[in-house]
Coordinates of C-alpha atoms and ligand atoms in Angstrom, one line a residue:
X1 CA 26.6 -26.9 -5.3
X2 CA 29.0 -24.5 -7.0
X3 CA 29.5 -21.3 -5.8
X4 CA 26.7 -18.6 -5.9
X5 CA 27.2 -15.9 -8.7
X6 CA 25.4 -12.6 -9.4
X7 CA 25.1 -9.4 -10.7
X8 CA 26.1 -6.0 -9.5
X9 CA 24.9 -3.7 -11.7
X10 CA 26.9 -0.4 -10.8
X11 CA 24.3 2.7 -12.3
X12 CA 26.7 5.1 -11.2
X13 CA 28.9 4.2 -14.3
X14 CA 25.8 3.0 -16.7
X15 CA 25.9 5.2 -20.4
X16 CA 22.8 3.9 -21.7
X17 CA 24.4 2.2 -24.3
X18 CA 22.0 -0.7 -24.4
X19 CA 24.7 -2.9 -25.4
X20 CA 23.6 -5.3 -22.3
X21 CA 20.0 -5.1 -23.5
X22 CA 21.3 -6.0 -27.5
X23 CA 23.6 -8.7 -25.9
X24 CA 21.3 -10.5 -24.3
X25 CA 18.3 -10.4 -27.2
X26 CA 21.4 -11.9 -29.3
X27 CA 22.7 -14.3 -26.9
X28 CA 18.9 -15.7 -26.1
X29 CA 17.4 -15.5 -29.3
X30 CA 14.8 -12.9 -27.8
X31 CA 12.0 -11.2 -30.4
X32 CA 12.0 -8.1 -30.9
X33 CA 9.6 -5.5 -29.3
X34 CA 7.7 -4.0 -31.5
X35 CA 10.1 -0.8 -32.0
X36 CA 7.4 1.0 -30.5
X37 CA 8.6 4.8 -29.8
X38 CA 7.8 5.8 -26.1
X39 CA 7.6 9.8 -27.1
X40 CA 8.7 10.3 -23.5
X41 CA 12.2 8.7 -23.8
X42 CA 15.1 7.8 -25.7
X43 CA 14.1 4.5 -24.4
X44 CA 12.6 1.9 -26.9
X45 CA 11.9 -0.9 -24.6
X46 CA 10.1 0.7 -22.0
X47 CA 10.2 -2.0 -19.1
X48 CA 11.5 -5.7 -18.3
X49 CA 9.3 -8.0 -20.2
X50 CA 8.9 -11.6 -21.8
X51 CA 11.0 -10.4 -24.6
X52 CA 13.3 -7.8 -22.2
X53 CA 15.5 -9.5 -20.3
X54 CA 17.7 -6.6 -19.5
X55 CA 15.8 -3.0 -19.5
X56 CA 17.8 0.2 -19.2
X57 CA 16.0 2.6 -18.0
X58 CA 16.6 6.5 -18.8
X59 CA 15.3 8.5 -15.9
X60 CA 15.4 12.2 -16.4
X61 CA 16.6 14.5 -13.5
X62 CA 16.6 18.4 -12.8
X63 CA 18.5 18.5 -9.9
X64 CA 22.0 20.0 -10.0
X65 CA 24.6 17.3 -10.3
X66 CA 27.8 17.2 -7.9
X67 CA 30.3 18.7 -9.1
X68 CA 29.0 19.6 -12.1
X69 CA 28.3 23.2 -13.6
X70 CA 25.2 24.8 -12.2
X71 CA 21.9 24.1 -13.7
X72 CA 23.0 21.0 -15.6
X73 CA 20.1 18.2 -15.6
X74 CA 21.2 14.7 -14.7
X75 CA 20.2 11.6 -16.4
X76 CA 20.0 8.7 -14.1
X77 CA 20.9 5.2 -16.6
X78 CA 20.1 1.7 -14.8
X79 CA 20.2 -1.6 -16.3
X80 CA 17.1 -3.5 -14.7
X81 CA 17.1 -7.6 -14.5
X82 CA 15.7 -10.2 -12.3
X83 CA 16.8 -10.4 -9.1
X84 CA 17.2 -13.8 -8.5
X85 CA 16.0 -13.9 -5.3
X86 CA 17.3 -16.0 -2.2
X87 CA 13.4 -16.1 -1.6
X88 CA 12.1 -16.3 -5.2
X89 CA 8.4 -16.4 -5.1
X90 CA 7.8 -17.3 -8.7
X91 CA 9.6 -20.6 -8.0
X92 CA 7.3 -20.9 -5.0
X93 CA 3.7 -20.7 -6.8
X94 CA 5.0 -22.8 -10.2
X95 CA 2.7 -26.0 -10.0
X96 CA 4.5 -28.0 -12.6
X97 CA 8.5 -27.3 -11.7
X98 CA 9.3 -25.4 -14.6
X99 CA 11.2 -22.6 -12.7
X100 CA 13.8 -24.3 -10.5
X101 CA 16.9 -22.8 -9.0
X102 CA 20.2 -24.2 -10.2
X103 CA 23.9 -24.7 -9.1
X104 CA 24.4 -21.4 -9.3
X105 CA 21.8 -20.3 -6.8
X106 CA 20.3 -18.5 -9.8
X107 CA 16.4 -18.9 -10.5
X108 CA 15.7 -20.5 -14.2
X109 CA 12.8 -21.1 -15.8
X110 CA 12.6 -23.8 -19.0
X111 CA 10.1 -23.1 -21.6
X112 CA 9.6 -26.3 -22.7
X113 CA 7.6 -27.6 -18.8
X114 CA 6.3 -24.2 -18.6
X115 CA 2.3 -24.4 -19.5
X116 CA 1.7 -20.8 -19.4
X117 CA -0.8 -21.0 -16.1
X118 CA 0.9 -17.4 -15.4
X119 CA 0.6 -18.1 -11.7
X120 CA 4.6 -16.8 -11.3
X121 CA 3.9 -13.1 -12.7
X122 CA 1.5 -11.9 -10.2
X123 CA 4.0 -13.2 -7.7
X124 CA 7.0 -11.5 -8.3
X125 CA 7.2 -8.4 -6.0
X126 CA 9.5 -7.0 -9.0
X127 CA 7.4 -7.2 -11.7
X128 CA 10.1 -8.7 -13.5
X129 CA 8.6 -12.5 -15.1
X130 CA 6.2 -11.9 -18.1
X131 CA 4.2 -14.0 -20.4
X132 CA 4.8 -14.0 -23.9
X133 CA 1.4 -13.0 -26.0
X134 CA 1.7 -15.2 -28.7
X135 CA 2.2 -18.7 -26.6
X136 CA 1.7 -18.3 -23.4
X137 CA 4.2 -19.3 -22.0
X138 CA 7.1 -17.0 -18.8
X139 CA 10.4 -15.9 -19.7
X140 CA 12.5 -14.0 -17.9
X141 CA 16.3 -13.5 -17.4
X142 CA 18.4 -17.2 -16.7
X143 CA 21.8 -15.2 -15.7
X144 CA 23.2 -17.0 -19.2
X145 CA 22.5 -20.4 -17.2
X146 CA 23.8 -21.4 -20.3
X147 CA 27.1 -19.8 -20.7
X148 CA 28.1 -20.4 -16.5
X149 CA 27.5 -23.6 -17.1
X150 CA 30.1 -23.6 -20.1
X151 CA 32.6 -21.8 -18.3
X152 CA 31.4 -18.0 -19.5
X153 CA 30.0 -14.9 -18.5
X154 CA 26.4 -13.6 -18.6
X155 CA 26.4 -12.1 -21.8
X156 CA 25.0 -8.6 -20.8
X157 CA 28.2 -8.0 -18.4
X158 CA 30.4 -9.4 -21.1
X159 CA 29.3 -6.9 -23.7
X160 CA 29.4 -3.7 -21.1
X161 CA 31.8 -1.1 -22.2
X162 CA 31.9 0.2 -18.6
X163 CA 31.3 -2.4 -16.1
X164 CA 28.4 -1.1 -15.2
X165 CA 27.5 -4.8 -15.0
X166 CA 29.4 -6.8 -13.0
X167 CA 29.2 -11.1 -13.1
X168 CA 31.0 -12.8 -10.2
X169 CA 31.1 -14.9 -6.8
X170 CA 27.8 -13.3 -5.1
X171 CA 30.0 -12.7 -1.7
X172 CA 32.9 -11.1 -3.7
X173 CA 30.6 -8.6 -5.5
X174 CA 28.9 -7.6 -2.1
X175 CA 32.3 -6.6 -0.6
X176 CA 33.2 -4.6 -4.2
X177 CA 30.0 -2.8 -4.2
X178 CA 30.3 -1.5 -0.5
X179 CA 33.6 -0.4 -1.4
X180 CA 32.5 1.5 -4.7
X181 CA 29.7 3.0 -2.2
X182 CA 32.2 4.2 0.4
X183 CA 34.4 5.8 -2.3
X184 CA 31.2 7.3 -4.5
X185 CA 30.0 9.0 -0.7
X186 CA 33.2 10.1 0.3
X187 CA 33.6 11.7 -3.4
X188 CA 30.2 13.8 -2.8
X189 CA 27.9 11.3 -3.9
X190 CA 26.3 11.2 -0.5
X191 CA 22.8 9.4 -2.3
X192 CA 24.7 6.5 -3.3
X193 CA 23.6 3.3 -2.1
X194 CA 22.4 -0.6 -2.3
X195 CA 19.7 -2.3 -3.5
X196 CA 19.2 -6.0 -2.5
X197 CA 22.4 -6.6 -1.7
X198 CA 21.1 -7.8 2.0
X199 CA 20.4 -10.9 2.6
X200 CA 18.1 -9.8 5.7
X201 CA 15.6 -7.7 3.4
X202 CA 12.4 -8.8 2.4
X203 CA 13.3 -11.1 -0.5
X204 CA 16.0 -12.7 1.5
X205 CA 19.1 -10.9 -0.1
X206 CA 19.2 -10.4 -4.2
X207 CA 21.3 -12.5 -6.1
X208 CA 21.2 -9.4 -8.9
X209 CA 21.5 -6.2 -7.1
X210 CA 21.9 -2.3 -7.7
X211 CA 24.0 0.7 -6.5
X212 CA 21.8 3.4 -7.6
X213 CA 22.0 7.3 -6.9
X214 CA 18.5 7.7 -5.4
X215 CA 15.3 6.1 -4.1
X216 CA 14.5 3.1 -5.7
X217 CA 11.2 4.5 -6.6
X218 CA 13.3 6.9 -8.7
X219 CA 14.8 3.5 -10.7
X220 CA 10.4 2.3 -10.7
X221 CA 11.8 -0.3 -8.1
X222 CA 9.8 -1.3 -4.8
X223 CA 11.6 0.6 -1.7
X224 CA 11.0 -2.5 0.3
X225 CA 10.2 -5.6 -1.6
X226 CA 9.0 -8.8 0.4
X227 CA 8.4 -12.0 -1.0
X228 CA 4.4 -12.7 -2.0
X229 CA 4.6 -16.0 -0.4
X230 CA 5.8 -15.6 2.6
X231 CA 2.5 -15.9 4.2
X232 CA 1.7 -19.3 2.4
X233 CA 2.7 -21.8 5.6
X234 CA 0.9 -19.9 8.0
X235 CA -1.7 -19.9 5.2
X236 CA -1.6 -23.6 4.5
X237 CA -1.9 -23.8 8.8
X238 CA -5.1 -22.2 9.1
X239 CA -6.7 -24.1 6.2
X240 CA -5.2 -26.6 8.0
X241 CA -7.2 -26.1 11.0
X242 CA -9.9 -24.9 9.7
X243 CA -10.6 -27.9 7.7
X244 CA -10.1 -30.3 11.0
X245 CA -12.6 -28.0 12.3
X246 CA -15.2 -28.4 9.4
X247 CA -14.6 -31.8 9.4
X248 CA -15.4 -32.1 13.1
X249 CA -18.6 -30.0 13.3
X250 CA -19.9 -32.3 10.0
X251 CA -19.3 -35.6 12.1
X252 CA -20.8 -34.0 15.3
X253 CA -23.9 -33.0 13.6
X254 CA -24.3 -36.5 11.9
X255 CA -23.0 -38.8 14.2
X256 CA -24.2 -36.7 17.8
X257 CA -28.0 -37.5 17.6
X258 CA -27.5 -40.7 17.2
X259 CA -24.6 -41.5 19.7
X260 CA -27.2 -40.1 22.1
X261 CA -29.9 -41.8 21.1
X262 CA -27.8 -45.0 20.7
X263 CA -27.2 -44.0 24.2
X264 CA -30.5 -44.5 25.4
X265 CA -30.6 -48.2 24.9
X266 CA -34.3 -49.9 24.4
X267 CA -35.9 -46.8 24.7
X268 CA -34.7 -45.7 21.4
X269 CA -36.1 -46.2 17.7
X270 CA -34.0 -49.3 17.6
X271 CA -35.2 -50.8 20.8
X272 CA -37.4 -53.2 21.5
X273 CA -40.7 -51.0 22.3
X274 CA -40.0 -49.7 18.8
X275 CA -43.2 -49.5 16.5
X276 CA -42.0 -53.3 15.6
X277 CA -41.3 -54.8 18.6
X278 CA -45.0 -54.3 20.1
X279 CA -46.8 -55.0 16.8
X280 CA -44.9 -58.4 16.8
X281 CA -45.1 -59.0 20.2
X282 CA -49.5 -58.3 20.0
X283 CA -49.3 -60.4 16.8
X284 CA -47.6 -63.3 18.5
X285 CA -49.6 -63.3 21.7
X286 CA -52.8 -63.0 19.7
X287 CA -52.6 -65.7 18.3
Ligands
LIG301 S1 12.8 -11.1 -9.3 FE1 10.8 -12.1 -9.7 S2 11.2 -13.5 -11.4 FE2 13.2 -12.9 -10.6 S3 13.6 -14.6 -9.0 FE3 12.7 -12.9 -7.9 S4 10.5 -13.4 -7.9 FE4 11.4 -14.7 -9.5
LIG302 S1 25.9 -2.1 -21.5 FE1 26.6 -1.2 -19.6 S2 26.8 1.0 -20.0 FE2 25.6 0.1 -21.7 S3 23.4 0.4 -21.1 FE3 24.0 -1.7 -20.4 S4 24.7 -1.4 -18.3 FE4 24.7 0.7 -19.2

């Protein structure tokens, strides 16, 4: 297995360009979304979706910003993506294998074994995979699965005029990003901080992960994501048992009476002073 890449998308340094989000509809051939206008944002997209597979997100702040003049409103800018989780649960649920996880350690899913059963959406503690309306079928983000493969980066970090989004060896990015959050904290930014950079949180370390500038919730991301199917094996036990159990009552119930009356020998229904057996025997010593 090659190495494991990633994403560290640095919001700290994010402009809201949307050239990520422009690169990657280009790159994958993505529709467009309907150019609907949000009337609350400068933000056309809205959220992640079948046809989003990077989402800025433009999060309006009055709070006074550090070091900056007094009463100046910050905007917080944050290029959202799958995760690509150590623990992905949409790979977990998919009953036909069309999300798999690759060399890279990224999480993939091909359109063409997909059959749009949908049961990967509800399980993605991210809200990140969607269904596309008109066939049915998930998409999400495939880190460029494409372009590694070929030698290249993810298209989104290629086209970022800030390296706001960063493409490299997971385990390199992770010491770079607690680095840029040591300097940002020791510069005033005392908020700073990581998202899903652990590989002891609840999805099992992201392979996409975040500094942001507040609480996740701020960024509409979970404050403490855990996998959906985590539960399944003890799950799968219990049926398990449950069904040994069922299965056991049904053959006691059936099979009990008669064992016992089988037990009783002749004086059973089957025995020889059965309804038969004295019949026969007045029939043949009547006559
Ligand atoms: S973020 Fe959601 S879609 Fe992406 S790998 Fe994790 S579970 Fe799957
Ligand atoms: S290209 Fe970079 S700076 Fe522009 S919106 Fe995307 S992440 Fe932000």
């Amino acid at each position: 297995m090659a190495e494991r890449t990633g994403f560290f998308t640095d919001t700290s340094v994010c402009i809201g360009c949307k050239a990520c989000e422009v690169a990657c509809k280009e790159w994958n051939q993505l529709p467009d979304d309907g150019f609907v206008f949000q009337a609350t944002s400068y933000d056309n997209t809205g959220m992640l979706g079948a046809s989003t597979w990077r989402h800025v997100a433009f999060i309006e702040q009055s709070r006074p910003v550090p070091g900056g003049d007094e009463g100046v409103e910050r905007w917080l800018m944050s290029s959202d993506v799958c995760k690509h989780c150590t623990h992905a649960a949409c790979l977990d649920v998919c009953p036909t294998g069309a999300l798999f996880r690759t060399e890279f350690d990224t999480v993939v899913v091909q359109p063409d074994i997909c059959n749009g059963c949908g049961y990967c959406v509800p399980a993605c503690p991210f809200g990140v995979i969607d269904r596309r309306e008109d066939d049915g079928r998930a998409w999400k983000c495939t880190m460029c699965y494409d372009r590694q493969r070929g030698g290249l980066e993810p298209a989104c970090a290629k086209a970022c005029p800030t390296d706001s989004i960063q493409f490299g060896p997971l385990d390199e990015l992770r010491e770079r990003a607690e680095e840029r959050v040591a300097r940002l904290r020791a510069d005033g930014h005392e908020e700073a901080r990581l998202y899903g950079e652990s590989p002891s949180d609840g999805v099992g370390g992201a392979g996409a992960f975040f500094l942001l500038l507040d609480e996740p919730e701020a960024y509409g991301l979970p404050p403490d994501p855990v996998v959906t199917t985590r539960d399944l094996p003890a799950m799968w036990r219990w049926a398990g048992a449950a069904a040994v159990s069922a299965v056991g009552a049904v053959a006691l119930a059936f099979l009990g009476p008669r064992g016992q009356r089988g037990s009783g020998g002749s004086r059973g229904w089957g025995g020889s002073r059965g309804p038969l057996g004295p019949l026969g025997s007045r029939a043949g010593g009547g006559r």
